[in-house]
mmCIF file of C-alpha atoms in Angstrom:
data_model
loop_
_atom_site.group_PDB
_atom_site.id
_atom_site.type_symbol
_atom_site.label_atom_id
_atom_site.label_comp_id
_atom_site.label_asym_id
_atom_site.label_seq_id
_atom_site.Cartn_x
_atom_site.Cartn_y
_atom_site.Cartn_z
ATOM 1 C CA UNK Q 1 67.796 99.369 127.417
ATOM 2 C CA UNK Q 2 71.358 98.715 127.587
ATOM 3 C CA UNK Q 3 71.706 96.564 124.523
ATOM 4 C CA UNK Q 4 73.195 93.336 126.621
ATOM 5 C CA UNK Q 5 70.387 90.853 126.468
ATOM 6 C CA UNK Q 6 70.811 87.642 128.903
ATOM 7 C CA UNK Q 7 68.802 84.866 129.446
ATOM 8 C CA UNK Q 8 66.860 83.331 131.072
ATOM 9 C CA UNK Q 9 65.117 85.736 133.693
ATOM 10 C CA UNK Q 10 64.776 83.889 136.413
ATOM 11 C CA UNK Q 11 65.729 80.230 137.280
ATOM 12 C CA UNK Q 12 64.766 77.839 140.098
ATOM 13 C CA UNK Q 13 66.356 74.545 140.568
ATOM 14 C CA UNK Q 14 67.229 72.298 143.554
ATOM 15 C CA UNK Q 15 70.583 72.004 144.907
ATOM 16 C CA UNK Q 16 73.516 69.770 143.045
ATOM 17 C CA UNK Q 17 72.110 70.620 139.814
ATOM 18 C CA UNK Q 18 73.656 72.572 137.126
ATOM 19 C CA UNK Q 19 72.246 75.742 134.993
ATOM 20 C CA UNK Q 20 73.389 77.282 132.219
ATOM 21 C CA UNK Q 21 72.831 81.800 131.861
ATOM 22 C CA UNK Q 22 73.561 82.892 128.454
ATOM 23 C CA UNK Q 23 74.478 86.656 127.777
ATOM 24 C CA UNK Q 24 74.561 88.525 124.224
ATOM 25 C CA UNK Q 25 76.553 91.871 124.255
ATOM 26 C CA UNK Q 26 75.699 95.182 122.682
ATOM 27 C CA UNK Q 27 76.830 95.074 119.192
ATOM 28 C CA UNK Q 28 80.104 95.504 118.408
ATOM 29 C CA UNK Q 29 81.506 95.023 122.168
ATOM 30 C CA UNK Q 30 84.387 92.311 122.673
ATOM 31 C CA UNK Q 31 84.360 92.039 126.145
ATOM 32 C CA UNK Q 32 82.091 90.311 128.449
ATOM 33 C CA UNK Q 33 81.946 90.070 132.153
ATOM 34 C CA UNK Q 34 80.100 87.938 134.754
ATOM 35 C CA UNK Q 35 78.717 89.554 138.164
ATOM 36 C CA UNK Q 36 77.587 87.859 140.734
ATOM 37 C CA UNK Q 37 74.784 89.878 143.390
ATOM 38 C CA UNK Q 38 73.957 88.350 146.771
ATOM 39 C CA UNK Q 39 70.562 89.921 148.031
ATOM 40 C CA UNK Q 40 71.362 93.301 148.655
ATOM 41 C CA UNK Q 41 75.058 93.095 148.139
ATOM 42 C CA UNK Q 42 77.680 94.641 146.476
ATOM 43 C CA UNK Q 43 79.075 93.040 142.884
ATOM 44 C CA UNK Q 44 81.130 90.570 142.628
ATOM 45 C CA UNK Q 45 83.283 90.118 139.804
ATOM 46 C CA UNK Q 46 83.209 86.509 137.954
ATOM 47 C CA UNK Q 47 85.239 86.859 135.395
ATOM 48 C CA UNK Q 48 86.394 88.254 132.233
ATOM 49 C CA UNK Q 49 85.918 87.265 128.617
ATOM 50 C CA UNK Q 50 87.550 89.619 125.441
ATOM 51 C CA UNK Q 51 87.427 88.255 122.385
ATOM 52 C CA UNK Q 52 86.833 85.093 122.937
ATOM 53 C CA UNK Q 53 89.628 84.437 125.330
ATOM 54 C CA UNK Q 54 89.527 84.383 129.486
ATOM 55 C CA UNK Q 55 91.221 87.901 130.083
ATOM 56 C CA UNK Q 56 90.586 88.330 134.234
ATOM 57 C CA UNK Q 57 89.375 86.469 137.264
ATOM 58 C CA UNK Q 58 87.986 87.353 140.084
ATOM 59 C CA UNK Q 59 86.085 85.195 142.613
ATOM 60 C CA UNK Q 60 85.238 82.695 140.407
ATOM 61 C CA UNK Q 61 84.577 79.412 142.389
ATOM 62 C CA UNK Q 62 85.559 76.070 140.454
ATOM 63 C CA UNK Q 63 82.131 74.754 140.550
ATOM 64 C CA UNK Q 64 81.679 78.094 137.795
ATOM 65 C CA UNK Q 65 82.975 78.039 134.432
ATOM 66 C CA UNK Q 66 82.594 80.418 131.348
ATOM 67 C CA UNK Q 67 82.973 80.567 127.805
ATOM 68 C CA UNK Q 68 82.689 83.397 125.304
ATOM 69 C CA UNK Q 69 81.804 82.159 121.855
ATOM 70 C CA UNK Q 70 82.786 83.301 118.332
ATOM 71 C CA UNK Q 71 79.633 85.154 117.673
ATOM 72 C CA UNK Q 72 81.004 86.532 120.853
ATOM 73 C CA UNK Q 73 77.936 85.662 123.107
ATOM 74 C CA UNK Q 74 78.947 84.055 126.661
ATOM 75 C CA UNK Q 75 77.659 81.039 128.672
ATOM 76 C CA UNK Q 76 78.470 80.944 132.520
ATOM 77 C CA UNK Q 77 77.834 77.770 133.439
ATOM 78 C CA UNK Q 78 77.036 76.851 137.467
ATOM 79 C CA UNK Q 79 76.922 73.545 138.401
ATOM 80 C CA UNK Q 80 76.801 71.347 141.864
ATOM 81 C CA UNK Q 81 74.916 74.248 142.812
ATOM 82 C CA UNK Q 82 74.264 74.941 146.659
ATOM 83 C CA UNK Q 83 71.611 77.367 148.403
ATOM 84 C CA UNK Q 84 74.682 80.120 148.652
ATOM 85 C CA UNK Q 85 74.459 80.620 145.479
ATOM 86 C CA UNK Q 86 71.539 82.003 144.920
ATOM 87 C CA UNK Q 87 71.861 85.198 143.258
ATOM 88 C CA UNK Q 88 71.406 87.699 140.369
ATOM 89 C CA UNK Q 89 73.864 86.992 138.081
ATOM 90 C CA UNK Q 90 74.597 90.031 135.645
ATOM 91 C CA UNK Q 91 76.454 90.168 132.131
ATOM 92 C CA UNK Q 92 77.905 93.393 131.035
ATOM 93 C CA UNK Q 93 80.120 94.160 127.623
ATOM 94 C CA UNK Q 94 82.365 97.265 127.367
ATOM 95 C CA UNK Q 95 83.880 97.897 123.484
ATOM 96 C CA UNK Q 96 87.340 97.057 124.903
ATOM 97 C CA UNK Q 97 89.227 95.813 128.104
ATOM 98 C CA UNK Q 98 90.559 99.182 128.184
ATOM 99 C CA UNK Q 99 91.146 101.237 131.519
ATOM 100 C CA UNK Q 100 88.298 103.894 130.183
ATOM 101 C CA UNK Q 101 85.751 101.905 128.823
ATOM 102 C CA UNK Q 102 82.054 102.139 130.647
ATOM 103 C CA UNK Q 103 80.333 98.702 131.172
ATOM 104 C CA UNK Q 104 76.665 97.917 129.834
ATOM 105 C CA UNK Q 105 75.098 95.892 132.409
ATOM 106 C CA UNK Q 106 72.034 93.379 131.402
ATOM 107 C CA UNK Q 107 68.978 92.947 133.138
ATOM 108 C CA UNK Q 108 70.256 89.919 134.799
ATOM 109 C CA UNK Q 109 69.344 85.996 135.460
ATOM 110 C CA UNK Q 110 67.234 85.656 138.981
ATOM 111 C CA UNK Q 111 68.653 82.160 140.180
ATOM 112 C CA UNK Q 112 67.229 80.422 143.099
ATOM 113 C CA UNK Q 113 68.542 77.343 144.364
ATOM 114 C CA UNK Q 114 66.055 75.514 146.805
ATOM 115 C CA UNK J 1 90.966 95.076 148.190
ATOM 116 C CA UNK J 2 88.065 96.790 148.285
ATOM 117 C CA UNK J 3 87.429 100.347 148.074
ATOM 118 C CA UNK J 4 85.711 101.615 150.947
ATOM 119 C CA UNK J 5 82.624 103.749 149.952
ATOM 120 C CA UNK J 6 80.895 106.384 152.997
ATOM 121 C CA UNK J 7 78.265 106.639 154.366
ATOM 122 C CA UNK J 8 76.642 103.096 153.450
ATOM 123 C CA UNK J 9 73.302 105.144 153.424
ATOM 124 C CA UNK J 10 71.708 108.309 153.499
ATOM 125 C CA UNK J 11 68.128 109.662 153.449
ATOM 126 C CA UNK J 12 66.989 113.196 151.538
ATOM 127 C CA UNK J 13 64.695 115.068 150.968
ATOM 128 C CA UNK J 14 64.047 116.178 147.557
ATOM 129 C CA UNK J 15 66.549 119.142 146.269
ATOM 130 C CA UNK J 16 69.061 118.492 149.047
ATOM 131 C CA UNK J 17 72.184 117.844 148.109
ATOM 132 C CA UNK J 18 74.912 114.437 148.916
ATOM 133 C CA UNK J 19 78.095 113.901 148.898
ATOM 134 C CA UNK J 20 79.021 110.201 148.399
ATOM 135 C CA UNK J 21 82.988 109.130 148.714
ATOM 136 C CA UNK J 22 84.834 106.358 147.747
ATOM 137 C CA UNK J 23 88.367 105.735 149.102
ATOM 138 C CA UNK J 24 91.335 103.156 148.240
ATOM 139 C CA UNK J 25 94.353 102.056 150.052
ATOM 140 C CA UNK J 26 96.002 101.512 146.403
ATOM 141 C CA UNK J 27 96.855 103.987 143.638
ATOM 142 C CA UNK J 28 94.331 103.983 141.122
ATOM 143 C CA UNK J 29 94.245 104.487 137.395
ATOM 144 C CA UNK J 30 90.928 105.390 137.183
ATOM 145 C CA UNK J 31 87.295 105.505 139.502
ATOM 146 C CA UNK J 32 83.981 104.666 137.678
ATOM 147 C CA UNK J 33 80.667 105.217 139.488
ATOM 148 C CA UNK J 34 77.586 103.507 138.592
ATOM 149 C CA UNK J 35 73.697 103.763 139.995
ATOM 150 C CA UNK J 36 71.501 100.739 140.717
ATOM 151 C CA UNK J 37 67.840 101.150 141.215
ATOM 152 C CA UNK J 38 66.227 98.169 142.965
ATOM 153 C CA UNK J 39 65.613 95.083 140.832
ATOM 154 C CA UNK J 40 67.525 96.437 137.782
ATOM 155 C CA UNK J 41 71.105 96.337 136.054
ATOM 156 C CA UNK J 42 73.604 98.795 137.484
ATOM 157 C CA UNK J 43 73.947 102.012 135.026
ATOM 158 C CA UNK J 44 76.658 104.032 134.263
ATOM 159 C CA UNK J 45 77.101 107.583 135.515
ATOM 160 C CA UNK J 46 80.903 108.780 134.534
ATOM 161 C CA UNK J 47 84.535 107.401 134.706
ATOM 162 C CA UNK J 48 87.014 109.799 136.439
ATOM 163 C CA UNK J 49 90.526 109.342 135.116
ATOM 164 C CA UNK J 50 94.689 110.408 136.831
ATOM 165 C CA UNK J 51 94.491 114.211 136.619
ATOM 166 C CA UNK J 52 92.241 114.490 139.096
ATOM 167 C CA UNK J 53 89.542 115.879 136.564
ATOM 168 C CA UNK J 54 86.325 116.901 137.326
ATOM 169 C CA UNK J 55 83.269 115.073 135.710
ATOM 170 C CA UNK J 56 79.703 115.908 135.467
ATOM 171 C CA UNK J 57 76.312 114.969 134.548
ATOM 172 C CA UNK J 58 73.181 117.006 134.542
ATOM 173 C CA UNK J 59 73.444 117.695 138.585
ATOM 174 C CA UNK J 60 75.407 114.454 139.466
ATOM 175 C CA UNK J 61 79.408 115.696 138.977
ATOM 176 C CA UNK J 62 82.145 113.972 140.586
ATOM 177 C CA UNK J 63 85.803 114.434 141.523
ATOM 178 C CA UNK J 64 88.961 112.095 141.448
ATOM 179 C CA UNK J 65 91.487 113.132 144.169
ATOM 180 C CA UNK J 66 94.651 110.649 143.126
ATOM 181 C CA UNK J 67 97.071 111.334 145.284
ATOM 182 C CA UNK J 68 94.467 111.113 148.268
ATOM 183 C CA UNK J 69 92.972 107.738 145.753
ATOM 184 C CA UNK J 70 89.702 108.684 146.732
ATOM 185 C CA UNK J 71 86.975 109.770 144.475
ATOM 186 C CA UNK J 72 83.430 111.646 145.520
ATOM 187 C CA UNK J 73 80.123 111.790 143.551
ATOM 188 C CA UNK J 74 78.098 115.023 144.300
ATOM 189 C CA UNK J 75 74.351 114.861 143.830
ATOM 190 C CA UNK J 76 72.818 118.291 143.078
ATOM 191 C CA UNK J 77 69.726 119.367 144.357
ATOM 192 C CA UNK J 78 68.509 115.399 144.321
ATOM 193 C CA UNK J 79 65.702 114.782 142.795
ATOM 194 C CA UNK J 80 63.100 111.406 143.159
ATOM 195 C CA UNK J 81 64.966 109.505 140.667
ATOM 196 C CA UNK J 82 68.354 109.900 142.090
ATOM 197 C CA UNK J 83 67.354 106.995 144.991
ATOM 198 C CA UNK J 84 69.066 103.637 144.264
ATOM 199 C CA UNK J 85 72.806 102.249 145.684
ATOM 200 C CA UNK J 86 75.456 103.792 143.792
ATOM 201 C CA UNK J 87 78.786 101.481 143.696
ATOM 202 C CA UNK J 88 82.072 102.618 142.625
ATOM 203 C CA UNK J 89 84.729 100.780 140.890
ATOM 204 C CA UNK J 90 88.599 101.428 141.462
ATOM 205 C CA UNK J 91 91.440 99.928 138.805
ATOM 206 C CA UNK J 92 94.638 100.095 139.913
ATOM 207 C CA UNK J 93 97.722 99.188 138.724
ATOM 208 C CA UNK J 94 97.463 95.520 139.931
ATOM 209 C CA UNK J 95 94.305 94.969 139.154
ATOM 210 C CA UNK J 96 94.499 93.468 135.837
ATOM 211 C CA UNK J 97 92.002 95.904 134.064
ATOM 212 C CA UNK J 98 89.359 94.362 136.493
ATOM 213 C CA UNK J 99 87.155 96.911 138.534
ATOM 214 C CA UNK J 100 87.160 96.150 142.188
ATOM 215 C CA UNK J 101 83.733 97.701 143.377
ATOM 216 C CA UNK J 102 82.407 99.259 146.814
ATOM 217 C CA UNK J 103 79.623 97.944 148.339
ATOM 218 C CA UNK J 104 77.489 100.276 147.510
ATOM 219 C CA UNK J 105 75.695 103.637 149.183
ATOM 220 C CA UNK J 106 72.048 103.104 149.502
ATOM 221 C CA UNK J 107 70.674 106.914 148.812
ATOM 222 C CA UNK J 108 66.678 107.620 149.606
ATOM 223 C CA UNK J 109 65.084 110.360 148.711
ATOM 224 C CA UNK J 110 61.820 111.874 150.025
ATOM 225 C CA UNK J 111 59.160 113.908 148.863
#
Protein backbone atom coordinates (compact mmCIF):
# COMPACT_ATOMS: atom_id res chain seq x y z
CA UNK A 1 0.00 0.00 0.00
CA UNK A 2 1.45 3.07 -1.27
CA UNK A 3 -0.47 5.53 0.83
CA UNK A 4 -2.08 7.48 -2.44
CA UNK A 5 -5.70 6.50 -2.31
CA UNK A 6 -7.85 7.47 -5.61
CA UNK A 7 -11.20 7.00 -6.41
CA UNK A 8 -13.36 5.59 -7.86
CA UNK A 9 -12.05 2.07 -9.11
CA UNK A 10 -13.46 1.66 -12.07
CA UNK A 11 -15.86 3.85 -14.19
CA UNK A 12 -18.06 3.18 -17.24
CA UNK A 13 -19.85 5.84 -19.06
CA UNK A 14 -20.89 6.49 -22.69
CA UNK A 15 -19.13 8.78 -24.89
CA UNK A 16 -19.56 12.88 -24.59
CA UNK A 17 -19.99 12.57 -21.01
CA UNK A 18 -17.82 13.87 -18.36
CA UNK A 19 -16.21 12.03 -15.09
CA UNK A 20 -14.61 13.24 -12.38
CA UNK A 21 -11.23 10.76 -10.57
CA UNK A 22 -10.30 12.10 -7.31
CA UNK A 23 -6.76 11.27 -5.81
CA UNK A 24 -5.56 11.77 -2.01
CA UNK A 25 -1.69 11.73 -1.56
CA UNK A 26 0.39 10.05 1.08
CA UNK A 27 0.55 12.32 3.97
CA UNK A 28 2.63 15.00 3.97
CA UNK A 29 3.42 14.92 0.01
CA UNK A 30 2.83 18.32 -2.00
CA UNK A 31 2.97 17.12 -5.26
CA UNK A 32 0.54 15.29 -7.31
CA UNK A 33 0.67 13.90 -10.75
CA UNK A 34 -1.82 12.48 -13.30
CA UNK A 35 -0.88 9.33 -15.60
CA UNK A 36 -2.62 8.28 -18.17
CA UNK A 37 -2.21 4.09 -19.30
CA UNK A 38 -3.56 2.90 -22.65
CA UNK A 39 -4.00 -1.02 -22.47
CA UNK A 40 -0.70 -2.25 -22.25
CA UNK A 41 1.12 0.97 -22.79
CA UNK A 42 3.66 2.93 -21.48
CA UNK A 43 2.72 6.16 -19.01
CA UNK A 44 1.79 9.07 -20.03
CA UNK A 45 2.29 12.05 -18.12
CA UNK A 46 -0.93 14.43 -17.46
CA UNK A 47 0.20 16.83 -15.53
CA UNK A 48 1.64 18.26 -12.51
CA UNK A 49 0.16 19.72 -9.35
CA UNK A 50 2.66 21.08 -6.15
CA UNK A 51 1.13 22.79 -3.71
CA UNK A 52 -1.75 23.63 -5.00
CA UNK A 53 -0.48 25.26 -8.12
CA UNK A 54 -0.12 23.64 -11.93
CA UNK A 55 3.78 23.07 -11.88
CA UNK A 56 4.24 20.79 -15.41
CA UNK A 57 2.37 19.59 -18.43
CA UNK A 58 2.64 17.00 -20.41
CA UNK A 59 0.09 15.58 -22.88
CA UNK A 60 -2.69 16.94 -21.37
CA UNK A 61 -5.55 17.25 -23.99
CA UNK A 62 -7.98 20.36 -23.45
CA UNK A 63 -10.95 18.24 -23.05
CA UNK A 64 -8.74 17.32 -19.41
CA UNK A 65 -8.44 19.64 -16.67
CA UNK A 66 -7.03 19.35 -13.03
CA UNK A 67 -7.09 20.91 -9.82
CA UNK A 68 -5.18 20.27 -6.61
CA UNK A 69 -7.07 21.46 -3.58
CA UNK A 70 -5.97 23.01 -0.25
CA UNK A 71 -6.26 19.87 1.72
CA UNK A 72 -4.02 19.10 -1.16
CA UNK A 73 -6.18 16.24 -2.70
CA UNK A 74 -6.56 16.48 -6.70
CA UNK A 75 -9.54 16.15 -9.11
CA UNK A 76 -8.75 15.39 -12.89
CA UNK A 77 -11.62 16.07 -14.51
CA UNK A 78 -12.37 14.36 -18.28
CA UNK A 79 -15.06 15.51 -20.08
CA UNK A 80 -16.57 15.17 -23.89
CA UNK A 81 -15.11 11.92 -23.42
CA UNK A 82 -14.47 9.63 -26.58
CA UNK A 83 -13.75 5.70 -26.79
CA UNK A 84 -9.75 6.72 -26.99
CA UNK A 85 -9.81 7.49 -23.87
CA UNK A 86 -10.34 4.73 -22.20
CA UNK A 87 -7.71 4.07 -19.81
CA UNK A 88 -6.21 3.60 -16.29
CA UNK A 89 -5.69 6.74 -15.03
CA UNK A 90 -3.04 6.78 -12.08
CA UNK A 91 -2.29 9.51 -9.29
CA UNK A 92 1.06 9.52 -7.70
CA UNK A 93 2.54 12.19 -4.90
CA UNK A 94 6.32 12.57 -4.33
CA UNK A 95 7.25 14.93 -0.96
CA UNK A 96 8.63 17.54 -3.41
CA UNK A 97 9.00 18.43 -7.21
CA UNK A 98 12.52 17.83 -6.63
CA UNK A 99 14.91 16.06 -9.24
CA UNK A 100 15.38 13.03 -6.49
CA UNK A 101 12.18 12.48 -5.17
CA UNK A 102 10.53 8.75 -5.83
CA UNK A 103 6.80 8.84 -6.88
CA UNK A 104 3.97 6.81 -4.94
CA UNK A 105 1.72 5.58 -7.50
CA UNK A 106 -2.16 4.74 -6.53
CA UNK A 107 -4.02 1.87 -7.46
CA UNK A 108 -5.63 3.71 -10.22
CA UNK A 109 -9.30 4.63 -11.75
CA UNK A 110 -10.36 1.80 -14.54
CA UNK A 111 -12.33 4.15 -17.05
CA UNK A 112 -14.23 2.76 -19.88
CA UNK A 113 -15.91 4.80 -22.29
CA UNK A 114 -18.53 2.79 -24.43
CA UNK B 1 11.56 12.60 -26.35
CA UNK B 2 11.38 9.45 -25.18
CA UNK B 3 13.94 7.31 -23.77
CA UNK B 4 14.36 4.26 -25.60
CA UNK B 5 14.30 1.16 -23.26
CA UNK B 6 15.86 -2.62 -24.84
CA UNK B 7 14.76 -5.34 -25.34
CA UNK B 8 10.84 -4.58 -25.13
CA UNK B 9 10.68 -8.20 -23.64
CA UNK B 10 12.42 -11.01 -22.36
CA UNK B 11 11.55 -14.48 -20.99
CA UNK B 12 13.63 -16.36 -17.90
CA UNK B 13 13.84 -18.86 -16.23
CA UNK B 14 14.02 -18.62 -12.60
CA UNK B 15 17.71 -17.58 -11.18
CA UNK B 16 18.87 -16.33 -14.58
CA UNK B 17 19.96 -13.19 -14.71
CA UNK B 18 18.75 -9.69 -17.16
CA UNK B 19 20.06 -6.91 -18.12
CA UNK B 20 17.46 -4.21 -19.00
CA UNK B 21 18.81 -0.67 -20.63
CA UNK B 22 17.44 2.49 -21.03
CA UNK B 23 19.02 5.08 -23.37
CA UNK B 24 18.44 8.99 -24.10
CA UNK B 25 19.40 11.23 -26.87
CA UNK B 26 19.46 14.17 -24.10
CA UNK B 27 21.68 14.70 -21.05
CA UNK B 28 20.00 13.65 -18.08
CA UNK B 29 19.96 14.74 -14.48
CA UNK B 30 18.84 11.76 -13.17
CA UNK B 31 17.18 7.95 -14.33
CA UNK B 32 14.46 6.42 -12.05
CA UNK B 33 13.28 2.84 -12.69
CA UNK B 34 10.06 1.56 -11.58
CA UNK B 35 8.28 -2.17 -11.79
CA UNK B 36 4.65 -2.73 -12.79
CA UNK B 37 3.01 -6.01 -12.18
CA UNK B 38 -0.15 -6.51 -14.25
CA UNK B 39 -3.27 -4.72 -13.04
CA UNK B 40 -1.43 -2.70 -10.33
CA UNK B 41 0.28 0.83 -9.69
CA UNK B 42 3.85 1.09 -10.93
CA UNK B 43 6.42 0.74 -7.80
CA UNK B 44 9.51 2.20 -7.21
CA UNK B 45 12.82 0.38 -7.42
CA UNK B 46 15.81 3.18 -7.15
CA UNK B 47 16.70 6.66 -8.65
CA UNK B 48 20.24 6.82 -10.17
CA UNK B 49 21.66 10.32 -10.00
CA UNK B 50 25.03 12.46 -12.33
CA UNK B 51 28.04 10.55 -10.96
CA UNK B 52 27.30 7.70 -12.58
CA UNK B 53 26.67 5.85 -9.14
CA UNK B 54 25.82 2.52 -8.71
CA UNK B 55 22.44 1.59 -6.98
CA UNK B 56 21.13 -1.54 -5.59
CA UNK B 57 18.38 -3.43 -4.15
CA UNK B 58 18.33 -6.89 -2.73
CA UNK B 59 19.49 -8.53 -6.32
CA UNK B 60 17.99 -5.75 -8.59
CA UNK B 61 21.18 -3.00 -8.81
CA UNK B 62 21.45 -0.61 -11.50
CA UNK B 63 23.95 1.72 -13.17
CA UNK B 64 23.76 5.37 -14.60
CA UNK B 65 26.32 5.85 -17.45
CA UNK B 66 25.90 9.94 -18.04
CA UNK B 67 28.04 10.72 -20.45
CA UNK B 68 26.75 7.64 -22.59
CA UNK B 69 22.86 9.02 -20.88
CA UNK B 70 21.94 5.61 -20.66
CA UNK B 71 21.08 3.78 -17.56
CA UNK B 72 20.78 -0.33 -17.06
CA UNK B 73 18.85 -2.27 -14.35
CA UNK B 74 20.48 -5.71 -13.56
CA UNK B 75 18.23 -8.43 -12.21
CA UNK B 76 20.13 -11.01 -10.11
CA UNK B 77 19.45 -14.45 -10.17
CA UNK B 78 15.49 -13.50 -11.00
CA UNK B 79 13.26 -14.85 -9.06
CA UNK B 80 9.07 -15.43 -9.72
CA UNK B 81 8.26 -12.10 -8.47
CA UNK B 82 10.62 -10.14 -10.53
CA UNK B 83 7.99 -10.63 -13.80
CA UNK B 84 6.08 -7.38 -14.57
CA UNK B 85 7.16 -4.29 -17.25
CA UNK B 86 9.69 -2.22 -15.73
CA UNK B 87 9.62 1.57 -17.18
CA UNK B 88 12.26 4.03 -16.71
CA UNK B 89 12.02 7.67 -16.34
CA UNK B 90 14.76 10.21 -17.67
CA UNK B 91 14.80 14.18 -16.40
CA UNK B 92 16.83 16.21 -18.20
CA UNK B 93 17.65 19.54 -18.17
CA UNK B 94 14.61 20.64 -20.29
CA UNK B 95 12.32 18.70 -18.93
CA UNK B 96 10.83 20.82 -16.37
CA UNK B 97 11.26 18.34 -13.38
CA UNK B 98 8.79 16.07 -15.39
CA UNK B 99 9.91 12.34 -15.94
CA UNK B 100 9.68 11.33 -19.53
CA UNK B 101 9.20 7.42 -19.28
CA UNK B 102 10.13 4.33 -21.64
CA UNK B 103 7.67 2.18 -22.72
CA UNK B 104 8.32 -0.32 -20.71
CA UNK B 105 10.29 -3.98 -20.80
CA UNK B 106 7.87 -6.73 -20.31
CA UNK B 107 10.18 -9.39 -18.20
CA UNK B 108 8.64 -13.20 -17.69
CA UNK B 109 9.92 -15.44 -15.65
CA UNK B 110 9.51 -19.25 -15.57
CA UNK B 111 9.59 -21.90 -13.21
Amino acid sequence: DSGVTQTPKHLITATGQRVTLRCSPRSGDLSVYWYQQSLDQGLQFLIQYYNGEERAKGNILERFSAQQFPDLHSELNLSSLELGDSALYFCASSPDSGRTYEQYFGPGTRLTVT
Amino acid sequence: QQPVQSPQAVILREGEDAVINCSSSKALYSVHWYRQKHGEAPVFLMILLKGGEQKGHDKISASFNEKKQQSSLYLTASQLSYSGTYFCGTESPDSNYQLIWGAGTKLIIKP
